[in-house]
mmCIF file of C-alpha atoms in Angstrom:
data_model
loop_
_atom_site.group_PDB
_atom_site.id
_atom_site.type_symbol
_atom_site.label_atom_id
_atom_site.label_comp_id
_atom_site.label_asym_id
_atom_site.label_seq_id
_atom_site.Cartn_x
_atom_site.Cartn_y
_atom_site.Cartn_z
ATOM 1 C CA GLY A 1 113.320 82.531 120.613
ATOM 2 C CA GLN A 2 115.358 84.783 118.324
ATOM 3 C CA GLN A 3 113.705 87.989 117.308
ATOM 4 C CA LEU A 4 114.704 90.932 115.200
ATOM 5 C CA ASN A 5 114.333 94.463 116.632
ATOM 6 C CA GLN A 6 112.343 96.975 114.580
ATOM 7 C CA SER A 7 112.179 100.686 115.099
ATOM 8 C CA PRO A 8 110.220 102.708 115.518
ATOM 9 C CA GLN A 9 107.582 100.604 117.266
ATOM 10 C CA SER A 10 104.885 102.846 115.897
ATOM 11 C CA MET A 11 104.540 105.955 113.686
ATOM 12 C CA PHE A 12 101.712 108.389 113.114
ATOM 13 C CA ILE A 13 102.252 110.551 110.019
ATOM 14 C CA GLN A 14 100.391 112.810 107.646
ATOM 15 C CA GLU A 15 99.399 111.635 104.202
ATOM 16 C CA GLY A 16 102.062 112.467 101.649
ATOM 17 C CA GLU A 17 104.975 112.173 104.134
ATOM 18 C CA ASP A 18 107.817 109.781 103.571
ATOM 19 C CA VAL A 19 108.441 106.962 106.089
ATOM 20 C CA SER A 20 111.519 105.103 107.136
ATOM 21 C CA MET A 21 111.767 102.063 109.410
ATOM 22 C CA ASN A 22 114.585 99.679 110.136
ATOM 23 C CA CYS A 23 115.269 96.254 111.404
ATOM 24 C CA THR A 24 118.447 95.025 113.251
ATOM 25 C CA SER A 25 119.702 91.657 114.298
ATOM 26 C CA SER A 26 122.511 90.310 116.451
ATOM 27 C CA SER A 27 123.102 87.566 113.951
ATOM 28 C CA ILE A 28 123.579 87.368 110.219
ATOM 29 C CA PHE A 29 120.902 86.550 107.683
ATOM 30 C CA ASN A 30 121.335 85.967 103.968
ATOM 31 C CA THR A 31 117.775 86.847 103.083
ATOM 32 C CA TRP A 32 115.675 89.688 104.350
ATOM 33 C CA LEU A 33 111.972 89.987 103.659
ATOM 34 C CA TRP A 34 109.493 92.867 104.424
ATOM 35 C CA TYR A 35 105.838 92.076 105.039
ATOM 36 C CA LYS A 36 102.695 94.185 105.649
ATOM 37 C CA GLN A 37 99.852 92.914 107.811
ATOM 38 C CA ASP A 38 96.403 94.414 107.660
ATOM 39 C CA PRO A 39 93.896 93.844 110.517
ATOM 40 C CA GLY A 40 92.405 90.356 110.294
ATOM 41 C CA GLU A 41 94.786 89.254 107.540
ATOM 42 C CA GLY A 42 97.918 87.307 107.209
ATOM 43 C CA PRO A 43 101.193 89.111 106.340
ATOM 44 C CA VAL A 44 101.687 90.002 102.643
ATOM 45 C CA LEU A 45 105.112 90.051 101.180
ATOM 46 C CA LEU A 46 106.260 93.483 99.959
ATOM 47 C CA ILE A 47 109.923 93.127 99.162
ATOM 48 C CA ALA A 48 112.587 90.333 99.215
ATOM 49 C CA LEU A 49 116.345 90.982 99.462
ATOM 50 C CA TYR A 50 118.912 88.354 98.712
ATOM 51 C CA LYS A 51 122.279 90.094 98.527
ATOM 52 C CA ALA A 52 124.199 92.272 101.088
ATOM 53 C CA GLY A 53 123.991 95.874 99.845
ATOM 54 C CA GLU A 54 121.032 95.156 97.563
ATOM 55 C CA LEU A 55 118.660 97.996 97.133
ATOM 56 C CA THR A 56 115.218 97.037 95.803
ATOM 57 C CA SER A 57 112.118 99.017 94.923
ATOM 58 C CA ASN A 58 108.493 98.086 94.595
ATOM 59 C CA GLY A 59 106.412 101.122 93.563
ATOM 60 C CA ARG A 60 106.606 103.578 96.475
ATOM 61 C CA LEU A 61 108.610 101.118 98.604
ATOM 62 C CA THR A 62 112.316 100.852 98.743
ATOM 63 C CA ALA A 63 114.247 98.405 100.914
ATOM 64 C CA GLN A 64 117.902 97.796 101.405
ATOM 65 C CA PHE A 65 119.891 94.749 102.644
ATOM 66 C CA GLY A 66 122.611 96.080 105.026
ATOM 67 C CA ILE A 67 126.262 95.460 104.143
ATOM 68 C CA THR A 68 126.856 93.734 107.482
ATOM 69 C CA ARG A 69 123.869 91.346 106.753
ATOM 70 C CA LYS A 70 122.554 92.254 110.247
ATOM 71 C CA ASP A 71 120.181 94.967 109.297
ATOM 72 C CA SER A 72 117.698 96.219 106.678
ATOM 73 C CA PHE A 73 115.558 99.265 106.164
ATOM 74 C CA LEU A 74 112.264 99.992 104.441
ATOM 75 C CA ASN A 75 111.224 103.391 103.095
ATOM 76 C CA ILE A 76 107.730 104.323 101.921
ATOM 77 C CA SER A 77 107.500 107.555 99.907
ATOM 78 C CA ALA A 78 104.463 109.767 99.631
ATOM 79 C CA SER A 79 102.339 107.812 102.121
ATOM 80 C CA ILE A 80 98.662 107.216 101.496
ATOM 81 C CA PRO A 81 95.894 106.107 103.917
ATOM 82 C CA SER A 82 96.006 102.485 102.653
ATOM 83 C CA ASP A 83 99.602 102.214 103.924
ATOM 84 C CA VAL A 84 98.162 101.815 107.377
ATOM 85 C CA GLY A 85 99.116 98.497 108.919
ATOM 86 C CA ILE A 86 101.834 96.701 110.679
ATOM 87 C CA TYR A 87 105.118 96.171 108.853
ATOM 88 C CA PHE A 88 107.292 93.248 109.711
ATOM 89 C CA CYS A 89 110.823 92.463 108.721
ATOM 90 C CA ALA A 90 111.886 88.870 108.545
ATOM 91 C CA GLY A 91 115.273 87.179 108.241
ATOM 92 C CA MET A 92 116.161 83.803 106.848
ATOM 93 C CA ASN A 93 119.231 81.695 106.207
ATOM 94 C CA THR A 94 119.273 79.345 103.256
ATOM 95 C CA GLY A 95 119.040 75.764 104.230
ATOM 96 C CA PHE A 96 117.121 76.384 107.393
ATOM 97 C CA GLN A 97 114.106 77.813 105.558
ATOM 98 C CA LYS A 98 112.676 79.244 108.757
ATOM 99 C CA LEU A 99 111.760 82.885 109.063
ATOM 100 C CA VAL A 100 112.585 84.964 112.111
ATOM 101 C CA PHE A 101 110.291 87.898 112.377
ATOM 102 C CA GLY A 102 110.783 91.398 113.689
ATOM 103 C CA THR A 103 108.843 93.031 116.449
ATOM 104 C CA GLY A 104 106.817 95.059 113.962
ATOM 105 C CA THR A 105 106.314 98.709 113.186
ATOM 106 C CA ARG A 106 102.697 100.021 113.370
ATOM 107 C CA LEU A 107 102.031 102.787 110.851
ATOM 108 C CA LEU A 108 99.100 105.136 111.044
ATOM 109 C CA VAL A 109 98.474 107.668 108.331
ATOM 110 C CA SER A 110 96.252 110.717 108.788
ATOM 111 C CA PRO A 111 94.406 111.941 105.682
ATOM 112 C CA SER B 1 102.628 82.788 94.431
ATOM 113 C CA ALA B 2 100.630 80.057 96.092
ATOM 114 C CA VAL B 3 97.064 80.675 97.220
ATOM 115 C CA ILE B 4 96.349 79.471 100.750
ATOM 116 C CA SER B 5 92.917 78.769 102.177
ATOM 117 C CA GLN B 6 92.703 78.535 105.903
ATOM 118 C CA LYS B 7 89.677 77.391 107.927
ATOM 119 C CA PRO B 8 88.074 78.391 110.184
ATOM 120 C CA SER B 9 88.823 82.086 109.927
ATOM 121 C CA ARG B 10 87.807 82.529 113.533
ATOM 122 C CA ASP B 11 86.451 80.647 116.430
ATOM 123 C CA ILE B 12 85.531 81.003 120.067
ATOM 124 C CA CYS B 13 86.180 77.869 122.028
ATOM 125 C CA GLN B 14 85.654 76.647 125.559
ATOM 126 C CA ARG B 15 88.736 75.908 127.710
ATOM 127 C CA GLY B 16 89.687 72.293 127.771
ATOM 128 C CA THR B 17 88.493 71.591 124.261
ATOM 129 C CA SER B 18 90.516 71.196 121.062
ATOM 130 C CA LEU B 19 90.296 72.968 117.681
ATOM 131 C CA THR B 20 91.694 71.735 114.403
ATOM 132 C CA ILE B 21 92.753 74.302 111.819
ATOM 133 C CA GLN B 22 92.957 73.448 108.154
ATOM 134 C CA CYS B 23 95.344 74.777 105.604
ATOM 135 C CA GLN B 24 94.801 74.111 101.897
ATOM 136 C CA VAL B 25 97.195 75.251 99.213
ATOM 137 C CA ASP B 26 96.469 75.480 95.467
ATOM 138 C CA SER B 27 99.801 73.887 94.444
ATOM 139 C CA GLN B 28 102.085 71.137 95.756
ATOM 140 C CA VAL B 29 104.557 72.396 98.287
ATOM 141 C CA THR B 30 107.345 70.499 100.102
ATOM 142 C CA MET B 31 107.221 72.415 103.367
ATOM 143 C CA MET B 32 104.373 74.010 105.278
ATOM 144 C CA PHE B 33 104.812 76.141 108.373
ATOM 145 C CA TRP B 34 102.561 76.946 111.245
ATOM 146 C CA TYR B 35 102.906 80.246 113.130
ATOM 147 C CA ARG B 36 101.345 81.736 116.166
ATOM 148 C CA GLN B 37 100.675 85.452 116.609
ATOM 149 C CA GLN B 38 99.701 86.403 120.111
ATOM 150 C CA PRO B 39 97.631 89.535 120.586
ATOM 151 C CA GLY B 40 99.670 92.647 119.580
ATOM 152 C CA GLN B 41 102.744 90.542 119.031
ATOM 153 C CA SER B 42 104.927 89.321 116.173
ATOM 154 C CA LEU B 43 104.820 85.895 114.527
ATOM 155 C CA THR B 44 106.456 82.847 116.181
ATOM 156 C CA LEU B 45 107.136 79.653 114.302
ATOM 157 C CA ILE B 46 105.376 76.653 115.911
ATOM 158 C CA ALA B 47 106.529 73.851 113.666
ATOM 159 C CA THR B 48 107.521 72.846 110.123
ATOM 160 C CA ALA B 49 105.403 70.175 108.446
ATOM 161 C CA ASN B 50 106.795 67.872 105.664
ATOM 162 C CA GLN B 51 104.704 65.377 103.884
ATOM 163 C CA GLY B 52 105.497 61.857 104.986
ATOM 164 C CA SER B 53 107.345 62.656 108.128
ATOM 165 C CA GLU B 54 106.656 63.965 111.597
ATOM 166 C CA ALA B 55 106.624 67.695 112.028
ATOM 167 C CA THR B 56 109.557 69.487 113.491
ATOM 168 C CA TYR B 57 108.680 71.629 116.510
ATOM 169 C CA GLU B 58 110.418 74.801 117.633
ATOM 170 C CA SER B 59 111.536 75.330 121.203
ATOM 171 C CA GLY B 60 108.603 75.865 123.479
ATOM 172 C CA PHE B 61 106.095 73.917 121.354
ATOM 173 C CA VAL B 62 105.292 70.219 121.784
ATOM 174 C CA ILE B 63 103.407 67.715 119.710
ATOM 175 C CA ASP B 64 100.965 66.800 122.440
ATOM 176 C CA LYS B 65 99.745 70.336 122.559
ATOM 177 C CA PHE B 66 99.953 71.155 118.856
ATOM 178 C CA PRO B 67 99.617 67.963 116.852
ATOM 179 C CA ILE B 68 100.121 68.451 113.126
ATOM 180 C CA SER B 69 99.056 66.319 110.176
ATOM 181 C CA ARG B 70 100.454 66.512 106.589
ATOM 182 C CA PRO B 71 98.673 63.899 104.611
ATOM 183 C CA ASN B 72 99.639 65.246 101.109
ATOM 184 C CA LEU B 73 101.541 68.037 99.454
ATOM 185 C CA THR B 74 98.643 70.477 99.398
ATOM 186 C CA PHE B 75 97.097 70.056 102.876
ATOM 187 C CA SER B 76 98.027 70.330 106.542
ATOM 188 C CA THR B 77 96.148 70.632 109.814
ATOM 189 C CA LEU B 78 97.202 72.075 113.170
ATOM 190 C CA THR B 79 95.212 71.122 116.318
ATOM 191 C CA VAL B 80 95.374 73.259 119.459
ATOM 192 C CA SER B 81 94.697 70.772 122.277
ATOM 193 C CA ASN B 82 93.262 71.224 125.685
ATOM 194 C CA MET B 83 92.946 74.884 125.166
ATOM 195 C CA SER B 84 93.317 77.582 127.802
ATOM 196 C CA PRO B 85 92.779 81.366 127.495
ATOM 197 C CA GLU B 86 96.594 81.714 126.943
ATOM 198 C CA ASP B 87 96.092 79.966 123.629
ATOM 199 C CA SER B 88 94.060 82.879 122.288
ATOM 200 C CA SER B 89 96.069 83.936 119.270
ATOM 201 C CA ILE B 90 96.056 84.092 115.495
ATOM 202 C CA TYR B 91 97.345 80.893 113.996
ATOM 203 C CA LEU B 92 98.682 81.111 110.485
ATOM 204 C CA CYS B 93 100.026 78.649 107.956
ATOM 205 C CA SER B 94 102.667 79.505 105.432
ATOM 206 C CA VAL B 95 104.432 77.973 102.438
ATOM 207 C CA GLU B 96 107.490 78.826 100.485
ATOM 208 C CA GLY B 97 106.913 81.021 97.477
ATOM 209 C CA LEU B 98 107.798 80.247 93.886
ATOM 210 C CA LEU B 99 111.467 80.619 92.936
ATOM 211 C CA ASN B 100 112.362 81.268 96.517
ATOM 212 C CA TYR B 101 110.475 84.500 96.387
ATOM 213 C CA GLY B 102 109.639 84.856 100.056
ATOM 214 C CA TYR B 103 106.918 83.023 101.879
ATOM 215 C CA THR B 104 103.147 83.235 101.465
ATOM 216 C CA PHE B 105 100.768 83.284 104.419
ATOM 217 C CA GLY B 106 97.195 82.304 104.840
ATOM 218 C CA SER B 107 94.785 84.867 106.217
ATOM 219 C CA GLY B 108 94.992 83.176 109.684
ATOM 220 C CA THR B 109 92.591 81.724 112.242
ATOM 221 C CA ARG B 110 91.686 84.006 115.098
ATOM 222 C CA LEU B 111 91.135 81.803 118.139
ATOM 223 C CA THR B 112 89.558 83.036 121.353
ATOM 224 C CA VAL B 113 89.450 80.701 124.311
ATOM 225 C CA VAL B 114 86.943 81.443 127.042
#
């Protein structure tokens, strides 16, 4: 089935560093969501984006909805050890109400 | 956002048997979704469950293998039938969040088939 491509696939950074990851699609979405999944847990919603060009922050997290509606990025500033996990983007089109998930970015943070 | 309780949290099952996974939501929701997450992979939608109608399955998933019940607006079950080791995955239920604010997921059921 359809899947969104995320890059990088994994990242290993030092605590305090900033992180950037992105998500691209061959088709248009009118909603982009970013989730974080901890081991043994379901994904938890971090940020939702509803408008092309929208830039939204949630604490140390910032995400943008690409102008073309085919991409999105997520930035994490001043990373901390609890940022460790897998980050997934997800796209959705209103009316279909189905999420298409990205391939995931695994983040490791060294104290 | 809605609170989802999923049971069991994990199970180890013999091949050829079936397992029913329960998903309970603390509020009434129109649509519930079931996902599969194979080891080290992303999430793939299995089916959408509406109360009062048959579930809608995605390509590659069939009702005989993954029967779903949706008896009311707060509860759904997914059965994994005639299991094989390839069915070892995490199965997650999900519901739409309030005011269209994304989707909420349960903590998942980690299934191992031996």
